[in-house]
Tab-separated table of C-alpha atoms in Angstrom:
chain	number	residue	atom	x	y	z
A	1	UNK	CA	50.497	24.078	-7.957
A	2	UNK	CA	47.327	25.135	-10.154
A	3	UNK	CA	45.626	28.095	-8.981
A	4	UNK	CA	41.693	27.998	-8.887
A	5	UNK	CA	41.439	30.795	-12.026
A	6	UNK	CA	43.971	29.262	-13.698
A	7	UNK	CA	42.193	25.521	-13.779
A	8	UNK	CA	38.749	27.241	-14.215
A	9	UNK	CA	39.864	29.353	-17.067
A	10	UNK	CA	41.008	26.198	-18.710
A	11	UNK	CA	38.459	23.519	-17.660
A	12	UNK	CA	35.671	25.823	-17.112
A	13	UNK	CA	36.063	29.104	-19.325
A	14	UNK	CA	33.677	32.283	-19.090
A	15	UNK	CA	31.775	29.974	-15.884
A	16	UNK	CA	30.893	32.114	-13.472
A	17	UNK	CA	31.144	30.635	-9.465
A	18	UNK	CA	27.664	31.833	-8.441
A	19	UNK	CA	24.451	30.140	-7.845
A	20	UNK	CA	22.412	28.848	-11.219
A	21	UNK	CA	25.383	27.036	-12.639
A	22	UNK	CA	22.933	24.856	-14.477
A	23	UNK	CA	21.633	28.019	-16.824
A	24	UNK	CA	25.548	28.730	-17.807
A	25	UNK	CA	26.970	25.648	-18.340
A	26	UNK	CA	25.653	22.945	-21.546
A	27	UNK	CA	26.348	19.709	-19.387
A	28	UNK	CA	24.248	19.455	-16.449
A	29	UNK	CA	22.141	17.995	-13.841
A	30	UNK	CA	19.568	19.903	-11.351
A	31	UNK	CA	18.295	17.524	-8.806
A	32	UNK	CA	15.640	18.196	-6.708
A	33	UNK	CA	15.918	16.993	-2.714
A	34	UNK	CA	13.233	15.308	-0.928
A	35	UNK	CA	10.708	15.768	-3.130
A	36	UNK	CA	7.299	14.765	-1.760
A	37	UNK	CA	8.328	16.033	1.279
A	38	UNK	CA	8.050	19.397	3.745
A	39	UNK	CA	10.262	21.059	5.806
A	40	UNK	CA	7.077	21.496	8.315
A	41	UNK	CA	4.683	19.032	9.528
A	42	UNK	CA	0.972	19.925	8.180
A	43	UNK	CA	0.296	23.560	9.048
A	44	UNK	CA	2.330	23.645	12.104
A	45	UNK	CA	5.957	24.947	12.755
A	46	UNK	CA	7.670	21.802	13.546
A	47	UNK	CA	10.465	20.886	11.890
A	48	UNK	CA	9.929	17.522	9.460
A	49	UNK	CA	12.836	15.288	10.416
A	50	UNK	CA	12.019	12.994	7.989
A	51	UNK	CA	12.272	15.886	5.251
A	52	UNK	CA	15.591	16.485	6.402
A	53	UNK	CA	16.927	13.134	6.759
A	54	UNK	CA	16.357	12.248	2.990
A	55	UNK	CA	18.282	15.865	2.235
A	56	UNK	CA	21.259	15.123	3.837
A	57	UNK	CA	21.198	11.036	2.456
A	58	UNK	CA	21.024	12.485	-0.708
A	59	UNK	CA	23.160	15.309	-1.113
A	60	UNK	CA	25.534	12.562	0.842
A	61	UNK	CA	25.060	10.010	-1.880
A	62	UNK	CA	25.752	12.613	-5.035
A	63	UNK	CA	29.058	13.445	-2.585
A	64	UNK	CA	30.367	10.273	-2.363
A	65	UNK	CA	29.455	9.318	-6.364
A	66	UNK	CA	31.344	12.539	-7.585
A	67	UNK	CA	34.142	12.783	-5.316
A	68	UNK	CA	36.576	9.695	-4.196
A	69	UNK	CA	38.350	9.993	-1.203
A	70	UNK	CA	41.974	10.360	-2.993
A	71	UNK	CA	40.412	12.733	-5.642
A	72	UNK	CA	41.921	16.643	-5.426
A	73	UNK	CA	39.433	19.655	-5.515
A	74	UNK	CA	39.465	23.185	-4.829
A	75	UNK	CA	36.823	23.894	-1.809
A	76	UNK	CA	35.331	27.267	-2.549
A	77	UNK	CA	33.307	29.692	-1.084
A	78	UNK	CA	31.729	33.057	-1.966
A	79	UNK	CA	30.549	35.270	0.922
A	80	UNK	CA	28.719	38.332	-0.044
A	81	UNK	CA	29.440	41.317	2.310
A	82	UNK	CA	28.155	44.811	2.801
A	83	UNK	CA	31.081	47.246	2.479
A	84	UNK	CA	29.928	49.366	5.590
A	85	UNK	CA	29.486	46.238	7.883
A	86	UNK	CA	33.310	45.231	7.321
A	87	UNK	CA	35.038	47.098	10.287
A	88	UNK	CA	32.228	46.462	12.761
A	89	UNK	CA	32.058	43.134	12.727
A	90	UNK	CA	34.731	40.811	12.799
A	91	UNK	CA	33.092	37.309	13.249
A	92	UNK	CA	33.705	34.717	10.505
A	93	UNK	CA	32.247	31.936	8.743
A	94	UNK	CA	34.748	29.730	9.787
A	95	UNK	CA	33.690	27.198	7.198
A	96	UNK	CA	37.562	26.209	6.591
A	97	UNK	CA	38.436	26.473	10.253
A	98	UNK	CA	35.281	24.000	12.058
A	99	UNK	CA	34.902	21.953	8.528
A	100	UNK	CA	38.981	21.335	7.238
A	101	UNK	CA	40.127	18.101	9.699
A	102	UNK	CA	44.084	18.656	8.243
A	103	UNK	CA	45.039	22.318	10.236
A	104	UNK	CA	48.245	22.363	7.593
A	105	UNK	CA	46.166	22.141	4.770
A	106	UNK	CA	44.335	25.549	5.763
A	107	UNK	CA	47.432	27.370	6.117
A	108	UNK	CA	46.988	27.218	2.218
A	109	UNK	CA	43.604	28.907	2.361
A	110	UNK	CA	43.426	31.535	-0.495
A	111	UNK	CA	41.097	34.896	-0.622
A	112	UNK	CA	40.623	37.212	-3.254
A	113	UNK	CA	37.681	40.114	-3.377
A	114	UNK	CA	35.461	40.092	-6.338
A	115	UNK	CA	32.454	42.066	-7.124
A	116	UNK	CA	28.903	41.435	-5.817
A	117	UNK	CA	27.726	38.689	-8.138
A	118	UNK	CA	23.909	40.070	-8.108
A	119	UNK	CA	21.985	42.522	-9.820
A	120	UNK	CA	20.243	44.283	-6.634
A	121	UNK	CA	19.716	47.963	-6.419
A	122	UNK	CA	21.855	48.543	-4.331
A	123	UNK	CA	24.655	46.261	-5.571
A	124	UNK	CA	27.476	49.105	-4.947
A	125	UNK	CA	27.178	48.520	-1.339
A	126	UNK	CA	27.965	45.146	-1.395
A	127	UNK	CA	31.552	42.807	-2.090
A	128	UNK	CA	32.397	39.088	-2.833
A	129	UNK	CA	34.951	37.850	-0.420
A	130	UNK	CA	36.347	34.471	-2.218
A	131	UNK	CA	38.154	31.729	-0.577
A	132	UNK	CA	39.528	28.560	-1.926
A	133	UNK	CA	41.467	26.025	-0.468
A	134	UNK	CA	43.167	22.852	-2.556
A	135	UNK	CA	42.660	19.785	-0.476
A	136	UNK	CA	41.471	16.425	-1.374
A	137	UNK	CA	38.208	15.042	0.196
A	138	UNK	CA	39.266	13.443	3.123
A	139	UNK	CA	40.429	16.624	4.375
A	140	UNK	CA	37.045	17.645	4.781
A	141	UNK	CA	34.580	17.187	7.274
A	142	UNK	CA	32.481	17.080	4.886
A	143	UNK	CA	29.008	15.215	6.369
A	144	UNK	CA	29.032	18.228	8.515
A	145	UNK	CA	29.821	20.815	5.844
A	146	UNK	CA	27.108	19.341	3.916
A	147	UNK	CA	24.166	19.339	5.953
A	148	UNK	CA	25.273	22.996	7.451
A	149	UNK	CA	24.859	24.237	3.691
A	150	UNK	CA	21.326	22.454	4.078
A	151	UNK	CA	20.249	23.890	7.154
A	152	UNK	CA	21.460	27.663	6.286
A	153	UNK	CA	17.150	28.671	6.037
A	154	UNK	CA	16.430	27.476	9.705
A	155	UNK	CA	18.001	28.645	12.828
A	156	UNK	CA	16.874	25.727	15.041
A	157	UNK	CA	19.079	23.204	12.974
A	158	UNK	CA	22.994	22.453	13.606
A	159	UNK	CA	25.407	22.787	12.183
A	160	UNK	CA	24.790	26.131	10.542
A	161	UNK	CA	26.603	28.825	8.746
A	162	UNK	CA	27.374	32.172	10.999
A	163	UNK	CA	25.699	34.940	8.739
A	164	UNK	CA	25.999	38.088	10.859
A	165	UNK	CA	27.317	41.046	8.719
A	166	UNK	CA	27.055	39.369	4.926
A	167	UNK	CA	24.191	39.928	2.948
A	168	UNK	CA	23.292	36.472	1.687
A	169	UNK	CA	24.083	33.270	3.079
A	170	UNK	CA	27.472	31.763	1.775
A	171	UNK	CA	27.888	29.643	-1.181
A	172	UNK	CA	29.668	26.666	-1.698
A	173	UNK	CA	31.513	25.023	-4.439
A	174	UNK	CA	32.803	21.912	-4.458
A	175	UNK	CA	35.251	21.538	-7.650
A	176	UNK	CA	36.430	17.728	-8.394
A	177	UNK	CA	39.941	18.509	-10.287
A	178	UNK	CA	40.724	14.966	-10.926
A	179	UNK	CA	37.139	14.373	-12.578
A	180	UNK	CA	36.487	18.049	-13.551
A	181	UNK	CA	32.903	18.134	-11.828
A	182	UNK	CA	31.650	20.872	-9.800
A	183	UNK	CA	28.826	19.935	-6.792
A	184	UNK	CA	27.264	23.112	-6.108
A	185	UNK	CA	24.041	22.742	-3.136
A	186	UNK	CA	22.062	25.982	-2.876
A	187	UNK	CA	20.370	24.949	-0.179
A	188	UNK	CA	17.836	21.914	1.036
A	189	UNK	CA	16.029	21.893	-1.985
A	190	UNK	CA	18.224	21.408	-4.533
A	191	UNK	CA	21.602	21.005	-5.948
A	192	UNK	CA	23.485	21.325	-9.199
A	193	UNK	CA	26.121	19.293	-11.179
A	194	UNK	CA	27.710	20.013	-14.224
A	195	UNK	CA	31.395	18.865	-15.989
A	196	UNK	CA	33.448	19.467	-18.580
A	197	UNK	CA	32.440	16.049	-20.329
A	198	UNK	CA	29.112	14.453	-20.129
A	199	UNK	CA	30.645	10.708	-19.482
A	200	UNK	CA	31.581	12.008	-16.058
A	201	UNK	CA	28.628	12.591	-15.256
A	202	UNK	CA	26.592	10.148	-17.250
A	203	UNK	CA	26.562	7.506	-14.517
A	204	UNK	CA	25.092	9.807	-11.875
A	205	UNK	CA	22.473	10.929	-14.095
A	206	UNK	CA	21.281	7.258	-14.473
A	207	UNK	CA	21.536	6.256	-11.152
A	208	UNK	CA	19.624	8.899	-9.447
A	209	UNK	CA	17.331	9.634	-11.909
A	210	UNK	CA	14.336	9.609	-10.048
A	211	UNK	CA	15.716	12.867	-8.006
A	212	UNK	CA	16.264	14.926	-11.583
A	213	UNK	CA	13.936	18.397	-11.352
A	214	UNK	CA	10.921	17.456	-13.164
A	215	UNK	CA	10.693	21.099	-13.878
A	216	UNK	CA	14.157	20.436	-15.765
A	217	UNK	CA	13.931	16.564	-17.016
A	218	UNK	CA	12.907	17.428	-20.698
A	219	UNK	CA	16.142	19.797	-20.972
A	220	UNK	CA	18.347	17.220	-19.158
A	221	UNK	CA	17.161	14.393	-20.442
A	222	UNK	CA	17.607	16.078	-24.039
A	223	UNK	CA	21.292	16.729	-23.098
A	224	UNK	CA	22.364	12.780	-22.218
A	225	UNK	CA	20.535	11.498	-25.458
């Protein structure tokens, strides 16, 4: 069975599994979610539905374009930790145990620790506890998974990430083996794609053009002439 280093040494080598994919990898997409939209109505605190809504359709439609439901991918997720926090608090993020529907399939569930993958001040204080599981996509739960990575900035919505003792809020990978794609959401307002061959990927970018960053379009549209 590949191991997760292994394939990303060989599909993706020197890539780095931390947010801003796009600015280390040469074929990309950044897509921008709900644009025209709020996550507040007017001035007031109240939650835009509607600005929600179109996040989760769309981050559900890249999904289900990148990954098919017999296609094999490595699920992975970096959770940044403070070293001193460790021992006193035990909860988890339980993102393989409420969002993996096949209970053998987590029994495969790998962790490794890795540095902290940011240039704070205080870096030293902090760890990267990595887990990756090998599953295929209809192991997943993954309309839930996918709108808890989009709700991780406000409380009030569910589903949503437990983020007691870690330092930033997970971060999740979704790696398509069979096409060699990675789906990478940082949170509701955007979400990153990149491959190791630009025909892979050359369909989505014409189909959902409209929802390319504009900040990025002259960069990405350079890149798929």
């Amino acid at each position: 069975m590949i191991k997760l280093k292994e394939y990303m040494n060989s599909i993706f080598p020197e890539l780095i599994l931390k947010p801003s994919l796009y600015y280390q990898w040469d074929t990309r997409i950044h897509f921008e979610l709900a644009r025209g939209l709020y996550q507040f109505k007017g001035v007031s605190d109240e939650l835009n539905k509607d600005y929600f809504n179109r996040v989760y359709d769309q981050t559900m439609a890249l999904f289900n374009e990148i990954f098919s439901y017999n296609d094999e991918l490595f699920l992975v997720t970096n959770v940044y930790k403070h070293k001193g926090l460790v021992k006193r608090n035990k909860r988890k993020i339980k993102v393989y145990h409420h969002y993996i529907n096949n209970k053998n399939i987590r029994f495969q569930l790998k962790q490794e620790t890795l540095p902290y993958m940011f240039d704070d001040d205080d870096a030293e204080e902090y760890y990267t506890a990595r887990f990756s599981l090998k599953c295929r996509k209809r192991d997943i739960r993954y309309p839930m998974l996918i709108k808890a990575i989009c709700n991780q900035d406000f409380p009030r919505l569910r589903p949503r990430f437990n983020n007691r003792g870690i330092s930033n809020y997970p971060d999740v990978f979704f790696i398509n083996i069979t096409k060699n794609i990675i789906f990478y959401i940082y949170d509701d307002r955007g979400c990153e794609v990149i491959a190791s061959d630009i025909e892979a990927i050359r369909p989505i970018y014409e189909k959902y053009n409209d929802w390319v960053d504009e900040y990025c379009r002259e960069d990405i549209e350079r890149i798929f002439k």
